[in-house]
JSON list of C-alpha atoms in Angstrom, two decimals:
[
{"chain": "A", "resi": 1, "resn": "UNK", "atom": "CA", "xyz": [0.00, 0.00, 0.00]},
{"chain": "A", "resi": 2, "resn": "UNK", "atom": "CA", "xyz": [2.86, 2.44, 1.12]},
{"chain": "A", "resi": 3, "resn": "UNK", "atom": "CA", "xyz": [4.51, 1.68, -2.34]},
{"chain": "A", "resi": 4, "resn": "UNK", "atom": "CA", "xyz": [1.46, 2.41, -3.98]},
{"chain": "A", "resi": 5, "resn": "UNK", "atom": "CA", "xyz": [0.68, 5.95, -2.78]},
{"chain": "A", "resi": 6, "resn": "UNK", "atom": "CA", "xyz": [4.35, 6.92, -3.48]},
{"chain": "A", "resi": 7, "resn": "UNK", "atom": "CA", "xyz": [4.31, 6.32, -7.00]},
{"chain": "A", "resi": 8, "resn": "UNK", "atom": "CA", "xyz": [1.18, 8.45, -7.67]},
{"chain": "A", "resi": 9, "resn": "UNK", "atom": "CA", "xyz": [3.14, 11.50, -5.24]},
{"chain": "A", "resi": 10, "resn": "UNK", "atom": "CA", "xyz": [5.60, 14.12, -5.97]},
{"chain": "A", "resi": 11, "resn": "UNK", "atom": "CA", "xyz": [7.24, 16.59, -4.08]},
{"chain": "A", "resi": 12, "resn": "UNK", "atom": "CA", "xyz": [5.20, 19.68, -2.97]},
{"chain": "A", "resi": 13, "resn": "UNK", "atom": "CA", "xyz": [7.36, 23.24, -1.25]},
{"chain": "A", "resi": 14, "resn": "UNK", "atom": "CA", "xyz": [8.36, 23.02, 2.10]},
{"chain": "A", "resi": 15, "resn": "UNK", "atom": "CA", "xyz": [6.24, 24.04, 5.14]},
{"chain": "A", "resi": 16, "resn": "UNK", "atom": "CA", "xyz": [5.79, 27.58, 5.80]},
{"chain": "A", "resi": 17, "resn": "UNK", "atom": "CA", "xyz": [5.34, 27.33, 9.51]},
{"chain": "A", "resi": 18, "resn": "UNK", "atom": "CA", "xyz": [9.32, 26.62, 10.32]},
{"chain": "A", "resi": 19, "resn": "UNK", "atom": "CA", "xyz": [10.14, 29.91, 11.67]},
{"chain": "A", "resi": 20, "resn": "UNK", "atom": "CA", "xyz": [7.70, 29.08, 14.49]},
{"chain": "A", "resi": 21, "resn": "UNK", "atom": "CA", "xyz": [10.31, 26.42, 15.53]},
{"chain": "A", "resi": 22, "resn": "UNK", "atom": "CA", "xyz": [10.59, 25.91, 19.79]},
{"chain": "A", "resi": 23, "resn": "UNK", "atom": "CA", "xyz": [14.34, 25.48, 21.06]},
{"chain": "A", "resi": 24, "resn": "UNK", "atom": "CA", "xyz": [13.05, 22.52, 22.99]},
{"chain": "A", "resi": 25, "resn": "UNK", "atom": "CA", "xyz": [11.46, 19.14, 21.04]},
{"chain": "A", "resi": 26, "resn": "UNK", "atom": "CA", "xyz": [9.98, 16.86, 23.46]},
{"chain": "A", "resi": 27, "resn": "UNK", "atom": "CA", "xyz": [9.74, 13.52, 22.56]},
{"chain": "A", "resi": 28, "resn": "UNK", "atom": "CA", "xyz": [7.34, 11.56, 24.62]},
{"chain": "A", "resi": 29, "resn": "UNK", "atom": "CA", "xyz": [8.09, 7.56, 26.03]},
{"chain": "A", "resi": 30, "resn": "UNK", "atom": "CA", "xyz": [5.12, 7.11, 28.18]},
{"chain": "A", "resi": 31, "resn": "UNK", "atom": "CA", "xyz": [7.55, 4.00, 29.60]},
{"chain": "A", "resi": 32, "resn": "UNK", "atom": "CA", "xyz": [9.65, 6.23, 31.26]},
{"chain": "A", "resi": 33, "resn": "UNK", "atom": "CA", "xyz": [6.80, 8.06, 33.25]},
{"chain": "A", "resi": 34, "resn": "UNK", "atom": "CA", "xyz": [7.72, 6.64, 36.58]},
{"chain": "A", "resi": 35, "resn": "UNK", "atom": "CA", "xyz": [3.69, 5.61, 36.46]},
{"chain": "A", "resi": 36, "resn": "UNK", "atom": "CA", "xyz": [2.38, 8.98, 36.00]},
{"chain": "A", "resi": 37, "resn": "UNK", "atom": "CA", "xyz": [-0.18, 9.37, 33.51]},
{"chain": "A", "resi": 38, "resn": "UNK", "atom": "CA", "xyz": [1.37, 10.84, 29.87]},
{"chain": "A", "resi": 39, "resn": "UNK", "atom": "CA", "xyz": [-1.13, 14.00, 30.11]},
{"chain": "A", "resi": 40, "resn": "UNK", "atom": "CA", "xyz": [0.52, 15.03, 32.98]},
{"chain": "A", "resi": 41, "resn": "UNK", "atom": "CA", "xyz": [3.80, 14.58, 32.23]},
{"chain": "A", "resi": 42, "resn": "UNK", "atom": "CA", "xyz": [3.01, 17.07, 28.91]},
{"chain": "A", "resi": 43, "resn": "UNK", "atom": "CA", "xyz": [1.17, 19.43, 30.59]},
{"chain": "A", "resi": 44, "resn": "UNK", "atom": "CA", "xyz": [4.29, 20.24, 32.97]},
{"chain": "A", "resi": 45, "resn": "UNK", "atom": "CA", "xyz": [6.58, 20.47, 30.43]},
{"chain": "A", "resi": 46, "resn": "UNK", "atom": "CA", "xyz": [4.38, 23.04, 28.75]},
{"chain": "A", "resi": 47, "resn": "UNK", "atom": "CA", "xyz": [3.98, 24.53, 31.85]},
{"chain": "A", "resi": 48, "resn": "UNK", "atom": "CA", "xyz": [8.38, 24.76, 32.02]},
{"chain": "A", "resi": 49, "resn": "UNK", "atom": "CA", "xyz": [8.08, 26.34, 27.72]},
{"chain": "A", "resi": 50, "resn": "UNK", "atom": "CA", "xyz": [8.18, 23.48, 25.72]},
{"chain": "A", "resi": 51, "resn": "UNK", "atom": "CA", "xyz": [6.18, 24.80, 22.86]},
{"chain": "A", "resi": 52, "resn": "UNK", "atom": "CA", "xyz": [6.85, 21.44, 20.37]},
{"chain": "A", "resi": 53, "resn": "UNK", "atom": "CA", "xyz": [5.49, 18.24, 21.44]},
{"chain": "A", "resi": 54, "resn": "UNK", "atom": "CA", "xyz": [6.28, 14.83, 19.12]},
{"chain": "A", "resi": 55, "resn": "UNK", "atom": "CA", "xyz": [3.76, 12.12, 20.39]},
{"chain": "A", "resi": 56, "resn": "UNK", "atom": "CA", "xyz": [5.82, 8.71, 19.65]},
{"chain": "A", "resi": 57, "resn": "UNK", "atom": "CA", "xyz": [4.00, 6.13, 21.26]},
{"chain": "A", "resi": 58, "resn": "UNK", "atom": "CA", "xyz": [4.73, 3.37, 18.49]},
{"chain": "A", "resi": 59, "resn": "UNK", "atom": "CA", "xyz": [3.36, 0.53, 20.60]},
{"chain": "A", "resi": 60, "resn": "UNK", "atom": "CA", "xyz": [-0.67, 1.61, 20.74]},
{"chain": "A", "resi": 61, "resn": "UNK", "atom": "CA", "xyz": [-2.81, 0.48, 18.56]},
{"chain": "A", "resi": 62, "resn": "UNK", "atom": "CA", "xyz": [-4.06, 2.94, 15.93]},
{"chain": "A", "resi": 63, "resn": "UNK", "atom": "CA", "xyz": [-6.98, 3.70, 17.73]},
{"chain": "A", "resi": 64, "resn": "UNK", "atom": "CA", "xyz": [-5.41, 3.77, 20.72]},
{"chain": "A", "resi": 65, "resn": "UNK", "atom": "CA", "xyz": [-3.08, 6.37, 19.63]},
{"chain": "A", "resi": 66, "resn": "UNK", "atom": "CA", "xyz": [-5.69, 8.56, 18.03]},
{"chain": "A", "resi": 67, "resn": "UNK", "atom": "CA", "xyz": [-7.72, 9.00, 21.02]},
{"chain": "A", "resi": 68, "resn": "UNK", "atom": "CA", "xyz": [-4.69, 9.87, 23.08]},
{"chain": "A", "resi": 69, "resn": "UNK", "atom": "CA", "xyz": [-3.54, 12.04, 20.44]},
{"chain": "A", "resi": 70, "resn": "UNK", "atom": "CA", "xyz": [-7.13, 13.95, 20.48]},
{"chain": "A", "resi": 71, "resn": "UNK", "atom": "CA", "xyz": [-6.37, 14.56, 24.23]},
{"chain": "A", "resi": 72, "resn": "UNK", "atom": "CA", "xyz": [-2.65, 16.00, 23.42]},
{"chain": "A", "resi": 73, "resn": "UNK", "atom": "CA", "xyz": [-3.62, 18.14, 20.82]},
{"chain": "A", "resi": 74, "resn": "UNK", "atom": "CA", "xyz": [-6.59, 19.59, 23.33]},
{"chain": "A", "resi": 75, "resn": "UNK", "atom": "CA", "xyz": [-3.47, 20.33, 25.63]},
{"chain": "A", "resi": 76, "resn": "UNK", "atom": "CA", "xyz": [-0.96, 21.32, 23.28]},
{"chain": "A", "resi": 77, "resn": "UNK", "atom": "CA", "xyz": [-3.86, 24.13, 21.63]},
{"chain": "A", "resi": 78, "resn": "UNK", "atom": "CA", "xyz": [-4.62, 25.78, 25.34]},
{"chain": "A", "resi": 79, "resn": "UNK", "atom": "CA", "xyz": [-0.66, 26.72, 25.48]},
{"chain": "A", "resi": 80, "resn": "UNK", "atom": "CA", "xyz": [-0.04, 26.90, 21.78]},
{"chain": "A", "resi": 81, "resn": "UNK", "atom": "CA", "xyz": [2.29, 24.51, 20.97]},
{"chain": "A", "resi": 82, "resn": "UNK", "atom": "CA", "xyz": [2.61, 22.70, 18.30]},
{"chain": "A", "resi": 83, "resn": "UNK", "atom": "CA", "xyz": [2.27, 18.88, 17.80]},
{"chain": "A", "resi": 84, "resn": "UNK", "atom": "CA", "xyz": [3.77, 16.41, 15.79]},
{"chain": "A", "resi": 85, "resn": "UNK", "atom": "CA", "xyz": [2.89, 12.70, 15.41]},
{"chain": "A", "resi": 86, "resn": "UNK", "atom": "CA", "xyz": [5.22, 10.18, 14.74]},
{"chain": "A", "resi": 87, "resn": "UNK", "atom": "CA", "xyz": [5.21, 8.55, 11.49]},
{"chain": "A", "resi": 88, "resn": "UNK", "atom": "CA", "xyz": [1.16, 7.95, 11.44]},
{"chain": "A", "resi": 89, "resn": "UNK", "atom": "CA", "xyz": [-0.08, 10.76, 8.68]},
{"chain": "A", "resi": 90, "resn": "UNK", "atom": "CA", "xyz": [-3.37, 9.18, 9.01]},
{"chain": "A", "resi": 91, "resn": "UNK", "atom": "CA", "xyz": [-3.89, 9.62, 12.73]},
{"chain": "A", "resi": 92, "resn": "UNK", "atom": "CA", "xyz": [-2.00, 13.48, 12.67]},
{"chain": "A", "resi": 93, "resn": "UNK", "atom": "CA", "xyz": [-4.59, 14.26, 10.11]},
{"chain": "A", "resi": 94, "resn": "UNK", "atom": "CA", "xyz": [-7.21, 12.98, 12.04]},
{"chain": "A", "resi": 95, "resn": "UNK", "atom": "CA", "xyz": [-6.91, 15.06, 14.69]},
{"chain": "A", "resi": 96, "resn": "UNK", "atom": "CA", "xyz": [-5.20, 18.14, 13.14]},
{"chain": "A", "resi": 97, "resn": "UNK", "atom": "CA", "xyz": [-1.65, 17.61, 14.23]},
{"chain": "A", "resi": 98, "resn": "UNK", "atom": "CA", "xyz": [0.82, 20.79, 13.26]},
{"chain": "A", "resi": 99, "resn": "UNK", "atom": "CA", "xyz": [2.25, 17.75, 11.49]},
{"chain": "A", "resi": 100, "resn": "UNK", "atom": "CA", "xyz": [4.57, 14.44, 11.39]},
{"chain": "A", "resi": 101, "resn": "UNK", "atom": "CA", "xyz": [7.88, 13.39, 12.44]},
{"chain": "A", "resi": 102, "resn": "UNK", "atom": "CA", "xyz": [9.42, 10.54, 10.00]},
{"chain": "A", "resi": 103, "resn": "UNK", "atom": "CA", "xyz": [11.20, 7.55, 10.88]},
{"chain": "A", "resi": 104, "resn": "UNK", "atom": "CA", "xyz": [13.72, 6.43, 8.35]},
{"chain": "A", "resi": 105, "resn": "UNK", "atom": "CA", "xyz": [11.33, 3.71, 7.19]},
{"chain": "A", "resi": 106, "resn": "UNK", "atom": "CA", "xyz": [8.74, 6.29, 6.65]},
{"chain": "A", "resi": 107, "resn": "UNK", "atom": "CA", "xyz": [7.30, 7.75, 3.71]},
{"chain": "A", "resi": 108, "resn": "UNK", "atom": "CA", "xyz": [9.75, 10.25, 2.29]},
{"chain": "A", "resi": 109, "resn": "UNK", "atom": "CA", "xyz": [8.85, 14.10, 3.22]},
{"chain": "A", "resi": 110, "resn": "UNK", "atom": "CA", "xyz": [7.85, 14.80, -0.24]},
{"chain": "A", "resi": 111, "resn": "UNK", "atom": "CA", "xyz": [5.65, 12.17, -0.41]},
{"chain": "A", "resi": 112, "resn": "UNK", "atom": "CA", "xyz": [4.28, 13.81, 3.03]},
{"chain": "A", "resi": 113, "resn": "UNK", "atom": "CA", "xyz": [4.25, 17.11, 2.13]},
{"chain": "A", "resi": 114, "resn": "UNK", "atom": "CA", "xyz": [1.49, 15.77, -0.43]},
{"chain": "A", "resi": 115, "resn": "UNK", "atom": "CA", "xyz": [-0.58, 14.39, 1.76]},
{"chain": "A", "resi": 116, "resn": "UNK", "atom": "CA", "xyz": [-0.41, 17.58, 4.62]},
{"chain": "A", "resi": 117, "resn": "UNK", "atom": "CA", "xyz": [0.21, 20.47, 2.58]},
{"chain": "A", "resi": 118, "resn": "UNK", "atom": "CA", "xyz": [2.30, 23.33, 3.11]},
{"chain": "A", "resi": 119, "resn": "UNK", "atom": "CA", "xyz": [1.04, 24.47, 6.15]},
{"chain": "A", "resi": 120, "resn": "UNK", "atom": "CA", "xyz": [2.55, 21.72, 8.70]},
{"chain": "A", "resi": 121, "resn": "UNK", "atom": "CA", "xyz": [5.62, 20.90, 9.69]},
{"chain": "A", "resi": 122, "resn": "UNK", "atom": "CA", "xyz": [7.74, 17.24, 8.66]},
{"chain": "A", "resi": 123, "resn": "UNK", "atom": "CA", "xyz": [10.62, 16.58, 10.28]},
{"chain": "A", "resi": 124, "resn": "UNK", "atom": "CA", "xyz": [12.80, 13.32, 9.95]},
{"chain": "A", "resi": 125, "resn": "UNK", "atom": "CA", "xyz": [15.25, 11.46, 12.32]},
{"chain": "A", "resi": 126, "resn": "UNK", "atom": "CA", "xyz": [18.92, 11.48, 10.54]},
{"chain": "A", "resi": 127, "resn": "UNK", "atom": "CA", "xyz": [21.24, 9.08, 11.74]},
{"chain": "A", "resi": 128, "resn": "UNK", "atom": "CA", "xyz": [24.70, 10.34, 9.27]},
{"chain": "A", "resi": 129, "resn": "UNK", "atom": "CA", "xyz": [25.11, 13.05, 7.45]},
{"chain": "A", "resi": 130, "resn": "UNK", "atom": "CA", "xyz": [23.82, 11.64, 4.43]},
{"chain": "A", "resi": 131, "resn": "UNK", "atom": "CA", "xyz": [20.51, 11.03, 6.25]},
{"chain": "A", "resi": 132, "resn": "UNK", "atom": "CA", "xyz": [20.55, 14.72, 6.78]},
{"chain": "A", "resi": 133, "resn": "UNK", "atom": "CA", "xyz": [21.38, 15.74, 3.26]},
{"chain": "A", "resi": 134, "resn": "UNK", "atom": "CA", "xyz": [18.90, 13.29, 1.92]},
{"chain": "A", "resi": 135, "resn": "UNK", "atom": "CA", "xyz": [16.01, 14.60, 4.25]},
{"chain": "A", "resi": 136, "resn": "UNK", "atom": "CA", "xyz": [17.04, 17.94, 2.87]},
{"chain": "A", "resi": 137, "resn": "UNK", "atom": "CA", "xyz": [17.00, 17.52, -0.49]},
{"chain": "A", "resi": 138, "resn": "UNK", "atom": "CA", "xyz": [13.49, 15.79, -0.34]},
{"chain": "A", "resi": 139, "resn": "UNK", "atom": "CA", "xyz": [11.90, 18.71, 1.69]},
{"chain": "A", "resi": 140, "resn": "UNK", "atom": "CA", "xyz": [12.38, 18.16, 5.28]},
{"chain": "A", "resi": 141, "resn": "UNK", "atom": "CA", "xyz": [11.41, 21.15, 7.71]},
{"chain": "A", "resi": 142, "resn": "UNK", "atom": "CA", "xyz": [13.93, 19.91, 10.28]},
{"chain": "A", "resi": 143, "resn": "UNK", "atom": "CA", "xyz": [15.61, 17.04, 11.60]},
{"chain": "A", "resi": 144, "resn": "UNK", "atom": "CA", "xyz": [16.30, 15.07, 14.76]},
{"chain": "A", "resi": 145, "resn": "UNK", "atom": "CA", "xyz": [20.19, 13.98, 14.80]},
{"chain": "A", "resi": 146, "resn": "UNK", "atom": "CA", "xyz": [21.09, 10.86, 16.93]},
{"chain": "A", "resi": 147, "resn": "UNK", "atom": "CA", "xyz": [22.56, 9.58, 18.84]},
{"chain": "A", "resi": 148, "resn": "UNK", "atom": "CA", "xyz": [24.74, 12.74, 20.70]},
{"chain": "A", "resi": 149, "resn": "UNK", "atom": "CA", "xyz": [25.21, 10.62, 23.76]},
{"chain": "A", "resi": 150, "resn": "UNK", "atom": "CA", "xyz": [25.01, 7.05, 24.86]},
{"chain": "A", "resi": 151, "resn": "UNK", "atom": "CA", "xyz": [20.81, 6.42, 25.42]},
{"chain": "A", "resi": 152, "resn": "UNK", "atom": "CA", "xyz": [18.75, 3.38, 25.98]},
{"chain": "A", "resi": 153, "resn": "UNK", "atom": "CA", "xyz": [16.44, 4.80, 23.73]},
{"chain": "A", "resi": 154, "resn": "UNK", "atom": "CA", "xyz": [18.49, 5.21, 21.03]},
{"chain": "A", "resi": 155, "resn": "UNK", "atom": "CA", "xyz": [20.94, 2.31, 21.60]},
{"chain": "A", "resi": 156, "resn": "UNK", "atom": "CA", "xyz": [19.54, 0.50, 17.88]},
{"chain": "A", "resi": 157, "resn": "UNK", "atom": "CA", "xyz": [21.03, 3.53, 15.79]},
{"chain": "A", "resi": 158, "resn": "UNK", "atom": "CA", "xyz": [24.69, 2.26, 17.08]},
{"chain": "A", "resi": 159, "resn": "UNK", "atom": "CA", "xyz": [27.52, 4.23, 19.04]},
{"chain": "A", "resi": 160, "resn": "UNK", "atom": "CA", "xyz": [27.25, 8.02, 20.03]},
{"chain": "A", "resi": 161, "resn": "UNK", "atom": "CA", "xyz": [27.47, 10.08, 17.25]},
{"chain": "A", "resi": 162, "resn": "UNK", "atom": "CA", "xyz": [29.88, 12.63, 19.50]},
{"chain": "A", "resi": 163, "resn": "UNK", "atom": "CA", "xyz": [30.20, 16.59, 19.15]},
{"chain": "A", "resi": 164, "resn": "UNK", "atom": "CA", "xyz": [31.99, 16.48, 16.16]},
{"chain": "A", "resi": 165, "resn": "UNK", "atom": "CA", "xyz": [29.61, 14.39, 13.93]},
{"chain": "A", "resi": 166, "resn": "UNK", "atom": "CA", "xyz": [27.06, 16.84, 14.82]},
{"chain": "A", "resi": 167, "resn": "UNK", "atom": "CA", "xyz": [29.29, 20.18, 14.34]},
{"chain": "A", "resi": 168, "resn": "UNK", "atom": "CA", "xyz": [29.68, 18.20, 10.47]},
{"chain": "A", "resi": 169, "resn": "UNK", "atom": "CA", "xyz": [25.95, 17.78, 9.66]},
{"chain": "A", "resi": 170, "resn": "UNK", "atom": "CA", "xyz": [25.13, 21.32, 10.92]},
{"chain": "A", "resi": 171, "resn": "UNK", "atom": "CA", "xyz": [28.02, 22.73, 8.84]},
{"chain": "A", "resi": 172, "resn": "UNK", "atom": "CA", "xyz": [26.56, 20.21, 5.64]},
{"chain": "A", "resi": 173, "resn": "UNK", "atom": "CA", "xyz": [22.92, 21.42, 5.56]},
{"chain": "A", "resi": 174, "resn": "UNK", "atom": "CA", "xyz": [20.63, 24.24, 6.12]},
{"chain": "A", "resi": 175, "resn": "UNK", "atom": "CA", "xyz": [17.75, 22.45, 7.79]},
{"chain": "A", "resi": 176, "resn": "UNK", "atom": "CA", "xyz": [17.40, 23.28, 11.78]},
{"chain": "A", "resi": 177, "resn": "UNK", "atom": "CA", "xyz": [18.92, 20.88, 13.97]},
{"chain": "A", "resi": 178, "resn": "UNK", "atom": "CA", "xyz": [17.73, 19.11, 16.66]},
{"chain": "A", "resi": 179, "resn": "UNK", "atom": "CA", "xyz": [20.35, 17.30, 18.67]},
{"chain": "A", "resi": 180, "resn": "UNK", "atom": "CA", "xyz": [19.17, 14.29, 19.72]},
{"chain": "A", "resi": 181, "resn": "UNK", "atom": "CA", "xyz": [19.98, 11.31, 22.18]},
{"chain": "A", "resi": 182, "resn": "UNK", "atom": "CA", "xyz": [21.02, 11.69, 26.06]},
{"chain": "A", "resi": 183, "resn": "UNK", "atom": "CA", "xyz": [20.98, 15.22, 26.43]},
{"chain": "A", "resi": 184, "resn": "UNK", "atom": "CA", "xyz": [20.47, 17.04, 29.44]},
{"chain": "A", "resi": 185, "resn": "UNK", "atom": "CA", "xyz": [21.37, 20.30, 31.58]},
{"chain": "A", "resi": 186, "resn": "UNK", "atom": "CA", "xyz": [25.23, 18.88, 32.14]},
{"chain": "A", "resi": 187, "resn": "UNK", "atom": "CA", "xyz": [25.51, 18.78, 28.13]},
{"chain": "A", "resi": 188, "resn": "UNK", "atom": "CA", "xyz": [23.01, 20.80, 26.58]},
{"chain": "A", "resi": 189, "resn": "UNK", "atom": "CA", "xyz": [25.25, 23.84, 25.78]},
{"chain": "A", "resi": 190, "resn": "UNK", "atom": "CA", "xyz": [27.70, 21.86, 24.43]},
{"chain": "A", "resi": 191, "resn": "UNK", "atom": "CA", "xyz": [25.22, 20.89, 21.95]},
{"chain": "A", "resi": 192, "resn": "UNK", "atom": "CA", "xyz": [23.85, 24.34, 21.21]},
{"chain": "A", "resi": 193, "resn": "UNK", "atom": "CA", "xyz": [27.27, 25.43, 20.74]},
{"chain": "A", "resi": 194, "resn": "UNK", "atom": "CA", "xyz": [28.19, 22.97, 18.03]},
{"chain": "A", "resi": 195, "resn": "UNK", "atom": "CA", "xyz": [25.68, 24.81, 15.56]},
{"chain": "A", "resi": 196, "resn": "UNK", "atom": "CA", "xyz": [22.44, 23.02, 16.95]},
{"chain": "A", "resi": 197, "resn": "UNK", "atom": "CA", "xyz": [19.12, 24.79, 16.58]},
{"chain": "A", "resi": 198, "resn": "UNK", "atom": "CA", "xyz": [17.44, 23.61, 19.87]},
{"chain": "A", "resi": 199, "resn": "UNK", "atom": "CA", "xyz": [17.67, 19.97, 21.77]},
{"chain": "A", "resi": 200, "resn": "UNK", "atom": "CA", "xyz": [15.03, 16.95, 21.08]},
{"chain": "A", "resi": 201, "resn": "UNK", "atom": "CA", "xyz": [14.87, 15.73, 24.87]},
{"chain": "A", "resi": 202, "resn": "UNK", "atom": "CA", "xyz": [13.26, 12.45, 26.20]},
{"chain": "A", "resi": 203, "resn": "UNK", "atom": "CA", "xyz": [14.29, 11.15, 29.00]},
{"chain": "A", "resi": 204, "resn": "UNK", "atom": "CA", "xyz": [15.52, 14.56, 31.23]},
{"chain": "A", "resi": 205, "resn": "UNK", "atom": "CA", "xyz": [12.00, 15.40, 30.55]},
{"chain": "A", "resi": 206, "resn": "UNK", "atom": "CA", "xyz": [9.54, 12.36, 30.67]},
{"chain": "A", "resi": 207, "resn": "UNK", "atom": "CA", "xyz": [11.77, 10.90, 33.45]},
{"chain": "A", "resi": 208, "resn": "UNK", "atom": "CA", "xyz": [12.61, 14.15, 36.05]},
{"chain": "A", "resi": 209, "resn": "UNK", "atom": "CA", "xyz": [10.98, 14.46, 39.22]},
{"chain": "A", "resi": 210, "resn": "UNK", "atom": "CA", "xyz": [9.98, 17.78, 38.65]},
{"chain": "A", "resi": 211, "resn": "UNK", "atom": "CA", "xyz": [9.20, 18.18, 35.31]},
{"chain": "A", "resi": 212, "resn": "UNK", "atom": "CA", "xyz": [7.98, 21.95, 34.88]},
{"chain": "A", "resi": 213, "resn": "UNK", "atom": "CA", "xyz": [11.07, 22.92, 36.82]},
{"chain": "A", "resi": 214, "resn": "UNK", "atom": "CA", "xyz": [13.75, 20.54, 34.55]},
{"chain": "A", "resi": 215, "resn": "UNK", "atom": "CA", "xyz": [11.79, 22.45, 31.26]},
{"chain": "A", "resi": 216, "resn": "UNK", "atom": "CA", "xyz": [12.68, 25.47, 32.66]},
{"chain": "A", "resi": 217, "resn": "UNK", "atom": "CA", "xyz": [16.31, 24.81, 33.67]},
{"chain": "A", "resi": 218, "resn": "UNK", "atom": "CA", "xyz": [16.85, 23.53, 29.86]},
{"chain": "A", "resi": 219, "resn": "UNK", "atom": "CA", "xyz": [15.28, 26.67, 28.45]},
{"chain": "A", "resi": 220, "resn": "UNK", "atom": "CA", "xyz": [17.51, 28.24, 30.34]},
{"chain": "A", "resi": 221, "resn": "UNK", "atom": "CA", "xyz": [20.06, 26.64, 28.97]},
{"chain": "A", "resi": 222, "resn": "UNK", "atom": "CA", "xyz": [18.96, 27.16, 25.38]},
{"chain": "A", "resi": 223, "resn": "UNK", "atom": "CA", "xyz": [17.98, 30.69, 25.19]},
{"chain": "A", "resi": 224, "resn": "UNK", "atom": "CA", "xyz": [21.48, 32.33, 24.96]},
{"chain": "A", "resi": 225, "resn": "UNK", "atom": "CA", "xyz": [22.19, 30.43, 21.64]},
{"chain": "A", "resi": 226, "resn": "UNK", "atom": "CA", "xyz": [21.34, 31.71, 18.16]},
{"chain": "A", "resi": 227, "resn": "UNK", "atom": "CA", "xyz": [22.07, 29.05, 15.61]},
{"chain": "A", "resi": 228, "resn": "UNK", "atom": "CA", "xyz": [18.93, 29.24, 14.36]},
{"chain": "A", "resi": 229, "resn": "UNK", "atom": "CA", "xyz": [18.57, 28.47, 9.79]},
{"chain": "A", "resi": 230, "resn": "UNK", "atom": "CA", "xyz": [14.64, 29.79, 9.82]}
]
């Protein structure tokens, strides 16, 4: 089916909406709650400035996701932010996402673009610098570049990428980057100062005690730098 809509779709302009970009890109892992309910966990990190929420939750079932996506895009409107869905167009048309955020199995962001339109944003997880000049050249709004750090979460996509591999992609392409993969107050500026737009966080967000206060102390932390391409 997947190989079917690509052949009848062809690459529509980028999004208009990246200027609106936030510094901070929360990722969500409802697994690393501690127990606390997901809805909660978002709300305080809007409540700390996170204004850009991805919902990945690739284990729920399709309706499953949906209706918990309705509920996070009810909370991500009252403080607007925007939200991205992971990979499922379907579901972040459904419920009016600000738009996707594609794995490297995923349809291609031309092929998304298509289907959303100019108005939302597509960003795409890069894993080498040719990920990131691929993703570029087919229309990407931004990308997600992993993994900085040693992370569980990312521990599939192979050793740390390090520093330098990220000051390379952000010296290859134009896109915004979001640094990706174990980062945290300790080594967020280090980051920011290697050309990266803002920080995609998981865990130091879905996993802190005190989530609203952790957003803020990473805002902090972000605010001084100026590396922003949009």
């Amino acid at each position: 089916m997947v190989e079917c809509i690509r052949d009848k779709l062809s690459r529509n302009p980028k999004s208009e909406i990246r200027n609106d970009l936030s510094l901070l890109y929360l990722i969500t892992d409802r697994h690393q709650t501690g127990g606390r309910e997901l809805l909660q966990v978002i709300g305080e990190a809007l409540e700390g400035g996170v204004r850009l929420i991805q919902l990945r939750e690739k284990d729920l079932s399709v309706r499953a996701l949906y209706n918990l996506a309705l509920q996070v895009r009810e909370l991500t409107s009252s403080y607007d932010a925007k939200l991205l869905i992971n990979d499922r167009l379907d579901v972040a048309m459904a419920v009016k996402a600000d738009g996707v955020h594609l794995p490297s199995h995923s349809f291609t962001p031309g092929e998304a673009r298509n289907l959303l339109g100019t108005g939302k944003l597509i960003g795409v997880s890069a894993h080498s610098a040719e990920d990131a000049a691929r993703a570029e050249e087919e229309g990407a709004d931004f990308i997600t570049f992993s993994p900085i750090y040693d992370t569980p979460s990312k521990a599939a996509y192979g050793k740390p990428q390090g520093i330098e591999r990220l000051k390379t992609v952000c010296n290859r392409v134009d896109l915004p980057i979001f640094a990706l993969g174990g980062i945290k107050v300790g080594n967020i500026s280090d980051v920011m100062s290697a050309g990266a737009n803002g920080a995609a966080i998981i865990s130091a967000l879905m996993a802190a005690d005190d989530v609203k206060k952790s957003a803020k102390k990473l805002m902090t932390c972000v605010k001084g730098f100026k590396n922003k391409k949009y």
